Amino acid sequence: MSSSPIKLAIVGVGKIVRDQHLPSIASNPCFSLEATASRNASVDGVAAFKDIESMLDECALDAVALCMPPQYRFTAAKLALESGKHVLLEKPPGATVSEVERLHALATEHQVSLYTTWHSRYGAAVATAKAMLADLELQSVALSWKEDVRKWHPGQEWIWQAGGLGVFDPGVNGISILTECLLQQAFVSKADLSFPENRAAPIAARVIFKTCDGIEIDGDFDWRQQDGEAWNIDFTTDKGVMQIRDGGAALRFNGEEVSVPGHTEHGEYHAIYQRFAEIIELGISDVDLRPLKLVADAFLLAQRHSTEAFYE
Amino acid sequence: MSSSPIKLAIVGVGKIVRDQHLPSIASNPCFSLEATASRNASVDGVAAFKDIESMLDECALDAVALCMPPQYRFTAAKLALESGKHVLLEKPPGATVSEVERLHALATEHQVSLYTTWHSRYGAAVATAKAMLADLELQSVALSWKEDVRKWHPGQEWIWQAGGLGVFDPGVNGISILTECLLQQAFVSKADLSFPENRAAPIAARVIFKTCDGIEIDGDFDWRQQDGEAWNIDFTTDKGVMQIRDGGAALRFNGEEVSVPGHTEHGEYHAIYQRFAEIIELGISDVDLRPLKLVADAFLLAQRHSTEAFYE
């Protein structure tokens, strides 16, 4: 690693930044948090700016982490890359596939690192599940990603707006684990999306994916779950059912708990910042758009259904 | 070119095959049409099969042109590529972006050529327009792609089904010209899609694209046009307005007709088969997914509107 820490700034200071990014950065000697840019929020003891333009003008920075809603991510990322900063993108990496592909080209052009993070891939069970799957013959997959939107996204108006992804905002986490673990590429074969009659984004979705060899993946996404969360992927194989549970934190095989590496409190985001430091050191980008492409393909192929209005 | 012609088969024999593919193949000495596979149609004097499986089993072929609706394209393309055949895909190349990316990887793996055709790019005016644009400073773009669906797509039920693309089935032709001519990548910034209340695909769309440098492209797609077609792209520049008209056939600059290379009756498809022969000879693929990605992004970002039911 470089001898002096990477001078980092965060753009968009919300719940995920306070809960995950700040403790992960604080505990990582590779980074020093120099500034934030956010319309309404700031972090104690760190230089605060209202927008990224003034922050880039006034601060000496090496890298920025962009954590605002995806609809506003491209302009900020472009500015940062063109200013020679390394860029970390919270998930989903942007509002569209094409814009993130353009950012990738810009990063290459300006010789800086771009990182499209998918935090759920660093869940404690994921690497073990992937390794086990390599020795099994996969027959079918069932993905359930269900939670109560009122509990998990209170007051988040942007997720309901056009481009806000709706139930795929959490659902893409499951898809990111799926694409990480599968040995074959999956793509969308059929999609049914349910839009509340007063909202521009889906509250529920059923997506049938298929792998190239015809293995079916039944994806069930729902924001109307009342009794606890279901963030699980069941892989049915020749030797039995392997279950990734709790959003990637736990693993079972034929109903028995499988031991996975211990996980610290901020394990996923700690791993993300380790990887960010690593790609900066290596001088490469880490851009994987498969999860977002699959969501875009689901919208492209979807049969749309209108459902009960949603009021928070 | 190889000394013996490329043994070609067509899958999906419909209007576009009879109007364009057959005359283009007949006039091209690089190809010999050996067979067709189609549920209900055949071509006089050519071996006819009901499905691609039996055709591949029984015929010695070098290449296939897949002209069925995009929802059915992947399975046939996979089979053909895995059988070592070169594959030409009518536009749009597939039902989803991810599946065509997978086909590209399969083509590479099996050392055959995959060609995602965009016939409108071979319109007589397109190459001239692209060359002129390189010397102009672009300020804004207006794309109009309007036609009467009853006139141009009679009885085509699949275009109204989920995944049939609706008004983007012709609209992607305009987008394919746009992406060919622009020097910068464009991406979707805002989209409004109007779905007839009894249909799964949009009858009209307004899409605002932006280039990386912020140049705005106003895309207006409509299938309810009554008085003639409007298949035009207006590029406003520092020197005046350059207009691609008639779907790529004609060019104007500040209202004056610009001379473009002469165009034979089947010019676009003749050029497509020339290019197909060329990439087979070179041992490469020609896969450009930008037009389909932009359409997928428009669906992903779209504000959806319900409009009057459509009956043919």
Coordinates of C-alpha atoms in Angstrom, one line a residue:
Chain A
M1 CA 0.0 0.0 0.0
S2 CA 1.1 3.6 -0.5
S3 CA 2.8 5.2 2.5
S4 CA 0.4 8.1 2.9
P5 CA -3.3 7.5 3.2
I6 CA -5.7 8.2 0.3
K7 CA -7.3 11.5 0.8
L8 CA -11.0 10.7 0.5
A9 CA -14.3 12.7 0.3
I10 CA -17.9 11.5 0.5
V11 CA -20.6 13.0 -1.6
G12 CA -24.2 12.5 -0.3
V13 CA -24.3 12.1 3.5
G14 CA -27.3 10.0 4.4
K15 CA -28.2 6.9 6.5
I16 CA -25.9 4.4 4.7
V17 CA -23.0 6.8 5.0
R18 CA -23.4 7.2 8.8
D19 CA -24.2 3.6 9.4
Q20 CA -21.5 2.0 7.2
H21 CA -19.2 4.2 5.3
L22 CA -18.0 6.4 8.1
P23 CA -17.1 3.6 10.6
S24 CA -15.4 1.6 7.7
I25 CA -13.3 4.6 6.7
A26 CA -12.4 5.5 10.3
S27 CA -11.1 2.0 10.9
N28 CA -9.1 1.8 7.7
P29 CA -5.6 3.3 7.8
C30 CA -5.5 3.4 3.9
F31 CA -7.9 6.3 3.9
S32 CA -8.2 9.7 5.6
L33 CA -11.6 11.4 5.3
E34 CA -10.9 15.0 4.2
A35 CA -14.3 16.4 3.3
T36 CA -18.0 15.9 2.6
A37 CA -20.3 17.4 0.0
S38 CA -24.0 17.3 0.9
R39 CA -26.9 19.6 0.5
N40 CA -28.1 19.4 4.1
A41 CA -25.7 17.2 6.1
S42 CA -22.2 17.2 7.4
V43 CA -19.8 15.1 9.5
D44 CA -18.3 16.5 12.7
G45 CA -14.7 17.5 12.4
V46 CA -14.6 17.2 8.6
A47 CA -14.7 20.1 6.1
A48 CA -18.2 20.4 4.8
F49 CA -19.3 21.7 1.3
K50 CA -22.7 22.1 -0.3
D51 CA -21.7 20.7 -3.6
I52 CA -18.9 18.6 -5.3
E53 CA -17.8 21.5 -7.5
S54 CA -16.7 23.7 -4.6
M55 CA -15.3 20.8 -2.8
L56 CA -13.1 19.8 -5.8
D57 CA -12.0 23.4 -6.2
E58 CA -10.9 23.9 -2.6
C59 CA -9.7 20.5 -1.3
A60 CA -6.7 18.4 -2.2
L61 CA -8.3 15.0 -2.7
D62 CA -7.3 11.6 -4.2
A63 CA -10.7 9.9 -4.3
V64 CA -14.4 10.4 -3.8
A65 CA -17.1 8.0 -2.7
L66 CA -20.5 8.9 -4.3
C67 CA -23.4 8.0 -2.1
M68 CA -26.3 10.2 -3.4
P69 CA -29.3 8.7 -5.2
P70 CA -28.3 7.1 -8.6
Q71 CA -30.2 9.7 -10.6
Y72 CA -27.6 12.3 -9.6
R73 CA -24.5 10.2 -9.7
F74 CA -23.3 10.6 -13.3
T75 CA -22.6 14.4 -13.3
A76 CA -20.7 14.2 -10.1
A77 CA -18.7 11.1 -11.2
K78 CA -17.8 12.7 -14.5
L79 CA -16.5 15.8 -12.7
A80 CA -14.5 13.8 -10.2
L81 CA -12.9 11.5 -12.9
E82 CA -12.1 14.5 -15.1
S83 CA -10.4 16.1 -12.1
G84 CA -8.2 13.0 -11.8
K85 CA -9.9 11.5 -8.7
H86 CA -10.6 7.8 -8.1
V87 CA -14.3 7.2 -7.7
L88 CA -16.3 4.7 -5.6
L89 CA -20.0 4.3 -6.6
E90 CA -22.5 3.1 -4.0
K91 CA -25.0 0.6 -5.5
P92 CA -26.7 0.8 -7.9
P93 CA -23.8 2.5 -9.7
G94 CA -25.9 4.8 -11.8
A95 CA -29.4 5.5 -13.2
T96 CA -28.6 3.8 -16.5
V97 CA -26.3 1.1 -17.9
S98 CA -24.9 3.3 -20.7
E99 CA -23.9 6.2 -18.4
V100 CA -21.8 3.9 -16.2
E101 CA -20.1 2.4 -19.3
R102 CA -19.2 5.9 -20.3
L103 CA -17.8 6.6 -16.8
H104 CA -15.7 3.4 -17.2
A105 CA -14.2 4.8 -20.4
L106 CA -13.6 8.2 -18.7
A107 CA -11.7 6.5 -15.8
T108 CA -9.5 4.7 -18.3
E109 CA -8.9 7.9 -20.2
H110 CA -7.9 9.8 -17.1
Q111 CA -5.9 6.9 -15.6
V112 CA -7.9 6.7 -12.4
S113 CA -9.8 3.9 -10.7
L114 CA -13.6 3.4 -10.9
Y115 CA -15.3 1.0 -8.5
T116 CA -18.9 -0.1 -8.9
T117 CA -19.5 -1.5 -5.4
W118 CA -22.0 -4.3 -4.6
H119 CA -21.8 -4.5 -0.9
S120 CA -23.9 -7.7 -0.5
R121 CA -21.2 -9.7 -2.4
Y122 CA -19.1 -9.2 0.8
G123 CA -21.7 -10.9 3.0
A124 CA -20.0 -13.5 5.2
A125 CA -21.6 -16.5 3.4
V126 CA -21.0 -15.5 -0.2
A127 CA -17.5 -16.6 -0.9
T128 CA -18.1 -19.9 0.8
A129 CA -21.3 -20.5 -1.2
K130 CA -19.6 -19.7 -4.4
A131 CA -16.8 -22.2 -3.7
M132 CA -19.3 -24.9 -2.7
L133 CA -21.3 -24.3 -5.8
A134 CA -18.3 -24.9 -8.0
D135 CA -18.4 -28.6 -6.9
L136 CA -22.2 -29.1 -7.3
E137 CA -24.4 -29.7 -10.2
L138 CA -27.0 -26.9 -10.2
Q139 CA -30.6 -27.8 -11.1
S140 CA -32.6 -24.7 -10.2
V141 CA -32.5 -21.5 -8.1
A142 CA -35.1 -19.6 -6.1
L143 CA -34.3 -16.1 -5.1
S144 CA -36.6 -14.3 -2.5
W145 CA -35.9 -10.7 -1.7
K146 CA -38.7 -9.4 0.5
E147 CA -38.9 -6.7 3.1
D148 CA -41.2 -4.0 4.4
V149 CA -40.5 -0.8 2.5
R150 CA -42.0 1.3 5.3
K151 CA -39.4 -0.2 7.7
W152 CA -36.4 -0.1 5.5
H153 CA -36.9 3.0 3.3
P154 CA -38.8 5.5 5.4
G155 CA -39.1 8.9 3.7
Q156 CA -36.9 7.9 0.7
E157 CA -39.0 9.5 -2.0
W158 CA -36.4 9.0 -4.7
I159 CA -36.8 5.2 -4.7
W160 CA -40.4 5.7 -5.9
Q161 CA -39.5 8.1 -8.7
A162 CA -38.8 7.1 -12.3
G163 CA -35.3 5.7 -12.3
G164 CA -35.4 5.0 -8.5
L165 CA -35.7 1.2 -9.2
G166 CA -38.4 0.6 -6.6
V167 CA -38.2 -3.0 -5.2
F168 CA -35.1 -3.6 -7.2
D169 CA -33.2 -1.1 -5.1
P170 CA -32.9 -3.8 -2.4
G171 CA -33.5 -6.6 -5.0
V172 CA -30.3 -5.8 -7.0
N173 CA -28.4 -6.8 -3.8
G174 CA -29.8 -10.3 -4.3
I175 CA -29.0 -10.2 -8.0
S176 CA -25.4 -9.1 -7.2
I177 CA -24.9 -12.2 -5.0
L178 CA -26.5 -14.4 -7.7
T179 CA -24.3 -13.1 -10.5
E180 CA -21.2 -13.5 -8.2
C181 CA -22.0 -17.1 -7.3
L182 CA -23.3 -18.5 -10.6
L183 CA -20.7 -20.1 -12.8
Q184 CA -22.8 -19.3 -15.9
Q185 CA -24.2 -16.0 -17.0
A186 CA -27.9 -15.5 -16.3
F187 CA -30.3 -13.4 -18.2
V188 CA -33.9 -12.4 -18.0
S189 CA -36.5 -14.6 -19.6
K190 CA -39.7 -13.2 -18.3
A191 CA -40.7 -10.4 -15.9
D192 CA -43.8 -9.2 -14.2
L193 CA -43.6 -5.8 -12.5
S194 CA -46.3 -4.5 -10.2
F195 CA -46.5 -0.7 -9.9
P196 CA -48.7 1.0 -7.3
E197 CA -51.1 3.1 -9.2
N198 CA -49.7 6.3 -7.7
R199 CA -46.0 5.5 -8.1
A200 CA -43.5 5.4 -10.9
A201 CA -41.4 2.4 -9.6
P202 CA -42.5 -1.2 -8.9
I203 CA -43.4 -2.4 -5.4
A204 CA -43.1 -6.0 -6.4
A205 CA -41.6 -8.1 -9.2
R206 CA -41.4 -11.7 -10.4
V207 CA -38.5 -12.3 -12.7
I208 CA -37.6 -15.6 -14.3
F209 CA -34.0 -15.7 -15.2
K210 CA -32.3 -18.4 -17.2
T211 CA -28.7 -19.5 -17.5
C212 CA -27.2 -20.2 -20.9
D213 CA -27.7 -23.9 -20.2
G214 CA -31.4 -23.4 -19.4
I215 CA -31.3 -23.6 -15.6
E216 CA -34.2 -21.6 -14.3
I217 CA -33.9 -18.9 -11.6
D218 CA -37.2 -17.8 -10.1
G219 CA -36.8 -14.3 -8.6
D220 CA -39.5 -13.1 -6.2
F221 CA -39.1 -9.5 -5.1
D222 CA -41.6 -7.8 -2.7
W223 CA -41.7 -4.7 -0.7
R224 CA -45.0 -5.6 1.0
Q225 CA -43.6 -8.2 3.4
Q226 CA -45.0 -7.7 6.9
D227 CA -43.4 -10.4 9.1
G228 CA -39.7 -10.0 9.0
E229 CA -37.4 -10.1 6.0
A230 CA -36.7 -12.8 3.5
W231 CA -33.4 -12.2 1.8
N232 CA -32.5 -15.7 0.6
I233 CA -31.3 -17.6 -2.4
D234 CA -31.9 -21.4 -2.6
F235 CA -29.7 -23.3 -5.0
T236 CA -31.1 -26.8 -5.7
T237 CA -28.3 -29.1 -6.7
D238 CA -27.6 -32.8 -7.2
K239 CA -26.4 -33.1 -3.6
G240 CA -29.2 -31.1 -2.0
V241 CA -30.3 -27.5 -1.3
M242 CA -27.7 -24.8 -0.5
Q243 CA -29.3 -21.7 1.0
I244 CA -27.8 -18.3 1.2
R245 CA -29.8 -16.6 4.0
D246 CA -30.1 -13.2 5.7
G247 CA -28.9 -11.2 2.7
G248 CA -25.6 -13.1 2.5
A249 CA -24.8 -13.4 6.2
A250 CA -25.6 -17.1 6.7
L251 CA -25.4 -20.4 4.8
R252 CA -27.2 -23.7 5.1
F253 CA -26.9 -27.0 3.3
N254 CA -29.9 -29.4 3.5
G255 CA -31.1 -27.4 6.5
E256 CA -27.8 -27.6 8.4
E257 CA -26.0 -24.4 9.3
V258 CA -22.6 -24.2 7.4
S259 CA -19.8 -22.4 9.2
V260 CA -18.7 -19.2 7.4
P261 CA -15.8 -16.8 8.2
G262 CA -16.5 -14.6 11.2
H263 CA -18.0 -11.2 10.2
T264 CA -17.3 -7.9 11.9
E265 CA -20.0 -5.3 12.5
H266 CA -19.2 -3.4 9.3
G267 CA -17.8 -6.3 7.4
E268 CA -19.3 -5.7 4.0
Y269 CA -18.2 -2.0 3.8
H270 CA -14.9 -2.7 5.4
A271 CA -14.2 -5.2 2.6
I272 CA -15.4 -2.6 0.0
Y273 CA -12.9 0.0 1.3
Q274 CA -10.1 -2.6 1.3
R275 CA -10.9 -3.4 -2.3
F276 CA -11.1 0.3 -3.2
A277 CA -7.6 0.8 -1.7
E278 CA -6.4 -2.3 -3.6
I279 CA -7.6 -1.2 -7.0
I280 CA -6.1 2.3 -6.5
E281 CA -2.8 0.7 -5.6
L282 CA -3.0 -1.6 -8.7
G283 CA -4.1 1.2 -11.0
I284 CA -7.1 -0.7 -12.3
S285 CA -10.9 -0.2 -12.2
D286 CA -13.4 -2.8 -10.9
V287 CA -16.6 -2.3 -12.9
D288 CA -19.3 -5.0 -13.0
L289 CA -22.6 -3.9 -14.5
R290 CA -24.2 -7.3 -14.7
P291 CA -26.7 -6.7 -11.8
L292 CA -27.9 -3.4 -13.3
K293 CA -28.1 -4.8 -16.8
L294 CA -30.3 -7.6 -15.6
V295 CA -32.6 -5.0 -13.8
A296 CA -32.7 -2.9 -17.0
D297 CA -33.5 -6.0 -19.0
A298 CA -36.4 -6.9 -16.6
F299 CA -37.9 -3.5 -17.2
L300 CA -37.4 -3.9 -20.9
L301 CA -39.1 -7.3 -21.0
A302 CA -41.7 -6.7 -18.3
Q303 CA -45.4 -7.2 -18.4
R304 CA -46.6 -4.3 -16.2
H305 CA -49.4 -4.6 -13.7
S306 CA -51.1 -1.8 -11.8
T307 CA -51.6 -2.5 -8.1
E308 CA -53.0 -0.8 -5.0
A309 CA -51.8 2.8 -4.3
F310 CA -49.0 3.1 -1.8
Y311 CA -49.0 5.7 0.9
E312 CA -46.2 5.8 3.5
Chain B
M1 CA -13.2 -13.5 -50.4
S2 CA -13.3 -17.3 -50.1
S3 CA -13.6 -19.1 -53.4
S4 CA -16.8 -21.0 -52.7
P5 CA -19.9 -19.2 -51.5
I6 CA -20.9 -19.1 -47.9
K7 CA -23.7 -21.7 -47.4
L8 CA -26.5 -19.7 -45.7
A9 CA -29.9 -20.5 -44.2
I10 CA -32.6 -18.1 -43.0
V11 CA -34.7 -18.7 -39.9
G12 CA -38.0 -16.9 -39.7
V13 CA -39.4 -16.2 -43.2
G14 CA -41.6 -13.1 -43.0
K15 CA -42.2 -9.8 -44.8
I16 CA -38.7 -8.3 -44.2
V17 CA -37.1 -11.6 -45.5
R18 CA -39.1 -11.6 -48.7
D19 CA -38.7 -7.8 -49.3
Q20 CA -35.1 -7.4 -48.4
H21 CA -33.0 -10.5 -47.4
L22 CA -33.9 -12.7 -50.3
P23 CA -33.1 -10.2 -53.1
S24 CA -29.9 -9.1 -51.3
I25 CA -28.7 -12.7 -50.9
A26 CA -29.7 -13.6 -54.5
S27 CA -27.6 -10.7 -55.9
N28 CA -24.6 -11.5 -53.7
P29 CA -22.1 -14.1 -55.1
C30 CA -20.6 -14.5 -51.6
F31 CA -23.6 -16.4 -50.4
S32 CA -25.7 -19.3 -51.6
L33 CA -29.1 -19.8 -49.9
E34 CA -29.3 -23.5 -48.9
A35 CA -32.3 -23.7 -46.6
T36 CA -35.0 -22.0 -44.5
A37 CA -36.5 -22.8 -41.2
S38 CA -39.9 -21.3 -40.5
R39 CA -43.1 -22.5 -38.9
N40 CA -45.4 -21.6 -41.8
A41 CA -43.5 -20.2 -44.7
S42 CA -40.9 -21.4 -47.2
V43 CA -39.0 -20.1 -50.2
D44 CA -39.4 -21.6 -53.7
G45 CA -36.6 -23.9 -54.7
V46 CA -34.9 -23.9 -51.3
A47 CA -35.0 -26.8 -48.7
A48 CA -37.6 -26.0 -46.1
F49 CA -37.6 -27.0 -42.5
K50 CA -40.1 -26.4 -39.7
D51 CA -37.4 -25.7 -37.1
I52 CA -33.7 -24.8 -36.8
E53 CA -32.8 -28.0 -35.0
S54 CA -33.8 -30.3 -37.9
M55 CA -32.3 -27.9 -40.4
L56 CA -28.9 -27.9 -38.6
D57 CA -29.0 -31.7 -38.3
E58 CA -29.7 -32.2 -42.0
C59 CA -28.0 -29.4 -43.9
A60 CA -24.4 -28.5 -44.4
L61 CA -24.3 -24.8 -43.6
D62 CA -21.7 -22.2 -42.9
A63 CA -24.0 -19.4 -41.6
V64 CA -27.6 -18.6 -40.5
A65 CA -29.5 -15.3 -40.6
L66 CA -32.0 -15.1 -37.7
C67 CA -35.1 -13.1 -38.7
M68 CA -37.7 -14.2 -36.2
P69 CA -39.1 -11.9 -33.5
P70 CA -36.4 -11.0 -30.9
Q71 CA -38.1 -12.9 -28.1
Y72 CA -37.2 -16.2 -29.9
R73 CA -33.8 -15.3 -31.1
F74 CA -31.5 -16.4 -28.3
T75 CA -32.2 -20.1 -28.3
A76 CA -31.7 -20.4 -32.0
A77 CA -28.6 -18.3 -32.0
K78 CA -27.0 -20.3 -29.2
L79 CA -27.7 -23.5 -31.1
A80 CA -26.3 -22.2 -34.3
L81 CA -23.1 -20.7 -32.7
E82 CA -22.5 -24.0 -30.8
S83 CA -22.9 -25.8 -34.1
G84 CA -20.1 -23.7 -35.4
K85 CA -22.2 -21.5 -37.7
H86 CA -21.7 -17.8 -38.2
V87 CA -24.8 -15.8 -37.2
L88 CA -26.5 -12.7 -38.5
L89 CA -29.1 -11.2 -36.2
E90 CA -31.9 -8.9 -37.6
K91 CA -32.5 -5.8 -35.5
P92 CA -33.1 -5.7 -32.6
P93 CA -30.5 -8.4 -32.0
G94 CA -32.4 -9.9 -29.0
A95 CA -35.0 -9.5 -26.3
T96 CA -32.4 -8.4 -23.7
V97 CA -28.9 -6.8 -23.6
S98 CA -27.4 -9.6 -21.4
E99 CA -28.4 -12.4 -23.7
V100 CA -26.7 -10.8 -26.7
E101 CA -23.6 -10.2 -24.7
R102 CA -23.7 -13.9 -23.9
L103 CA -24.0 -14.7 -27.6
H104 CA -21.0 -12.6 -28.3
A105 CA -19.0 -14.6 -25.8
L106 CA -20.2 -17.8 -27.3
A107 CA -19.2 -16.7 -30.8
T108 CA -15.7 -15.9 -29.6
E109 CA -15.6 -19.3 -27.8
H110 CA -16.6 -21.2 -30.9
Q111 CA -14.5 -19.0 -33.2
V112 CA -17.4 -18.0 -35.5
S113 CA -18.7 -14.5 -36.4
L114 CA -21.7 -12.8 -34.8
Y115 CA -23.2 -9.8 -36.5
T116 CA -25.8 -7.5 -34.8
T117 CA -27.2 -5.7 -37.9
W118 CA -28.7 -2.2 -37.8
H119 CA -29.9 -1.8 -41.4
S120 CA -30.7 1.9 -41.1
R121 CA -27.0 2.7 -40.6
Y122 CA -26.6 1.8 -44.3
G123 CA -29.1 4.4 -45.4
A124 CA -27.6 6.4 -48.3
A125 CA -27.2 9.6 -46.3
V126 CA -25.7 8.2 -43.1
A127 CA -22.0 8.0 -43.9
T128 CA -22.1 11.5 -45.5
A129 CA -23.9 12.9 -42.4
K130 CA -21.3 11.3 -40.1
A131 CA -18.4 12.8 -42.1
M132 CA -20.0 16.3 -42.1
L133 CA -20.7 16.2 -38.4
A134 CA -17.0 15.6 -37.7
D135 CA -16.3 19.1 -38.9
L136 CA -19.2 20.9 -37.1
E137 CA -19.8 22.0 -33.6
L138 CA -22.9 20.2 -32.4
Q139 CA -25.4 22.2 -30.3
S140 CA -28.5 20.1 -30.0
V141 CA -30.3 17.2 -31.7
A142 CA -34.0 16.5 -32.4
L143 CA -34.9 13.0 -33.4
S144 CA -38.5 12.3 -34.8
W145 CA -39.5 8.7 -35.5
K146 CA -43.1 8.7 -36.3
E147 CA -45.3 6.4 -38.4
D148 CA -48.7 4.7 -38.5
V149 CA -48.4 1.4 -36.8
R150 CA -51.5 0.1 -38.7
K151 CA -49.8 0.8 -42.0
W152 CA -46.3 -0.5 -41.1
H153 CA -47.0 -3.3 -38.7
P154 CA -50.3 -4.9 -39.7
G155 CA -51.0 -8.1 -37.8
Q156 CA -47.7 -8.1 -36.0
E157 CA -48.9 -9.1 -32.6
W158 CA -45.4 -9.8 -31.1
I159 CA -44.5 -6.1 -31.2
W160 CA -47.2 -5.4 -28.7
Q161 CA -46.3 -8.1 -26.3
A162 CA -43.9 -7.7 -23.4
G163 CA -40.4 -7.5 -24.8
G164 CA -41.7 -6.6 -28.3
L165 CA -40.4 -3.0 -27.8
G166 CA -43.5 -1.3 -29.2
V167 CA -42.7 2.0 -30.9
F168 CA -39.0 1.4 -30.2
D169 CA -39.1 -1.4 -32.8
P170 CA -38.9 1.2 -35.5
G171 CA -37.5 3.8 -33.1
V172 CA -34.3 1.8 -32.5
N173 CA -33.5 2.4 -36.2
G174 CA -33.3 6.1 -35.5
I175 CA -31.3 5.5 -32.4
S176 CA -28.9 3.2 -34.4
I177 CA -28.3 6.1 -36.9
L178 CA -27.9 8.6 -34.0
T179 CA -25.3 6.4 -32.2
E180 CA -23.4 5.8 -35.5
C181 CA -23.2 9.6 -36.3
L182 CA -22.5 11.1 -32.9
L183 CA -18.9 11.5 -32.0
Q184 CA -19.8 11.2 -28.3
Q185 CA -21.7 8.5 -26.4
A186 CA -25.3 9.5 -25.6
F187 CA -27.3 8.2 -22.8
V188 CA -30.8 8.4 -21.5
S189 CA -31.5 11.3 -19.1
K190 CA -35.4 11.2 -19.0
A191 CA -38.0 9.1 -20.6
D192 CA -41.8 9.1 -20.8
L193 CA -43.5 6.1 -22.3
S194 CA -47.2 5.9 -23.2
F195 CA -48.8 2.4 -23.1
P196 CA -52.2 1.8 -24.6
E197 CA -54.3 0.5 -21.6
N198 CA -54.8 -2.9 -23.4
R199 CA -51.1 -3.4 -24.5
A200 CA -47.8 -4.4 -22.9
A201 CA -45.6 -2.2 -25.2
P202 CA -45.5 1.6 -25.7
I203 CA -47.3 3.3 -28.6
A204 CA -45.4 6.5 -28.1
A205 CA -42.3 7.7 -26.2
R206 CA -40.5 10.9 -25.5
V207 CA -36.8 10.3 -24.6
I208 CA -34.3 13.0 -23.6
F209 CA -30.8 11.7 -24.2
K210 CA -27.7 13.6 -23.3
T211 CA -24.1 13.3 -24.5
C212 CA -21.3 13.3 -22.0
D213 CA -20.7 17.0 -22.7
G214 CA -24.3 17.8 -21.9
I215 CA -25.6 18.2 -25.5
E216 CA -29.3 17.4 -25.4
I217 CA -31.1 15.0 -27.9
D218 CA -34.8 15.2 -27.9
G219 CA -36.3 12.0 -29.1
D220 CA -39.9 11.9 -30.2
F221 CA -41.3 8.4 -31.1
D222 CA -44.9 8.0 -32.1
W223 CA -46.9 5.2 -33.8
R224 CA -50.1 7.3 -34.0
Q225 CA -48.8 9.4 -37.0
Q226 CA -51.6 9.7 -39.6
D227 CA -50.2 11.8 -42.5
G228 CA -47.1 10.2 -43.8
E229 CA -43.9 9.2 -42.0
A230 CA -41.4 11.4 -40.1
W231 CA -38.1 9.5 -39.8
N232 CA -35.8 12.4 -39.3
I233 CA -32.9 13.6 -37.2
D234 CA -32.0 17.3 -37.1
F235 CA -28.5 18.2 -35.9
T236 CA -28.3 21.9 -34.9
T237 CA -24.7 23.0 -35.3
D238 CA -22.6 26.2 -35.3
K239 CA -22.9 26.3 -39.1
G240 CA -26.6 25.5 -39.3
V241 CA -29.0 22.6 -39.3
M242 CA -28.1 19.3 -40.8
Q243 CA -31.1 17.0 -41.4
I244 CA -31.1 13.3 -42.0
R245 CA -34.4 12.6 -43.6
D246 CA -36.6 9.7 -44.8
G247 CA -35.0 7.2 -42.3
G248 CA -31.5 7.8 -43.5
A249 CA -32.1 8.0 -47.3
A250 CA -31.7 11.8 -47.7
L251 CA -29.7 14.7 -46.3
R252 CA -30.2 18.5 -46.1
F253 CA -28.1 21.3 -44.8
N254 CA -29.9 24.5 -44.0
G255 CA -32.8 23.4 -46.1
E256 CA -30.7 22.5 -49.2
E257 CA -30.5 19.0 -50.5
V258 CA -27.0 17.5 -50.0
S259 CA -26.0 15.0 -52.7
V260 CA -25.4 11.5 -51.2
P261 CA -24.1 8.3 -52.9
G262 CA -26.6 6.6 -55.2
H263 CA -28.6 4.0 -53.5
T264 CA -29.8 0.7 -55.1
E265 CA -33.3 -0.7 -54.4
H266 CA -32.0 -3.0 -51.6
G267 CA -29.1 -0.8 -50.6
E268 CA -29.3 -1.2 -46.9
Y269 CA -29.6 -5.0 -46.9
H270 CA -27.1 -5.4 -49.7
A271 CA -24.6 -3.6 -47.5
I272 CA -25.5 -5.8 -44.6
Y273 CA -24.7 -9.0 -46.5
Q274 CA -21.4 -7.4 -47.8
R275 CA -20.4 -6.7 -44.3
F276 CA -21.5 -10.2 -43.1
A277 CA -19.2 -11.8 -45.8
E278 CA -16.4 -9.4 -44.8
I279 CA -16.5 -10.2 -41.0
I280 CA -16.6 -14.0 -41.8
E281 CA -13.6 -13.6 -44.1
L282 CA -11.8 -11.6 -41.4
G283 CA -12.7 -14.0 -38.6
I284 CA -14.2 -11.3 -36.4
S285 CA -17.6 -10.4 -34.9
D286 CA -19.4 -7.1 -35.3
V287 CA -21.5 -6.6 -32.2
D288 CA -22.8 -3.1 -31.3
L289 CA -25.4 -3.1 -28.5
R290 CA -25.6 0.6 -27.9
P291 CA -29.0 1.1 -29.6
L292 CA -30.6 -1.7 -27.5
K293 CA -28.9 -0.6 -24.3
L294 CA -30.4 2.9 -24.8
V295 CA -33.8 1.4 -25.3
A296 CA -33.4 -0.7 -22.1
D297 CA -32.2 2.3 -20.2
A298 CA -35.3 4.2 -21.4
F299 CA -37.6 1.5 -20.0
L300 CA -35.6 1.5 -16.8
L301 CA -35.8 5.2 -16.3
A302 CA -39.3 5.8 -17.7
Q303 CA -42.2 7.5 -16.3
R304 CA -45.1 5.4 -17.5
H305 CA -48.4 6.8 -18.8
S306 CA -51.5 4.9 -19.7
T307 CA -53.2 6.0 -22.9
E308 CA -56.2 5.1 -25.1
A309 CA -56.6 1.4 -25.9
F310 CA -55.3 0.3 -29.3
Y311 CA -57.3 -2.0 -31.6
E312 CA -56.0 -2.8 -35.0

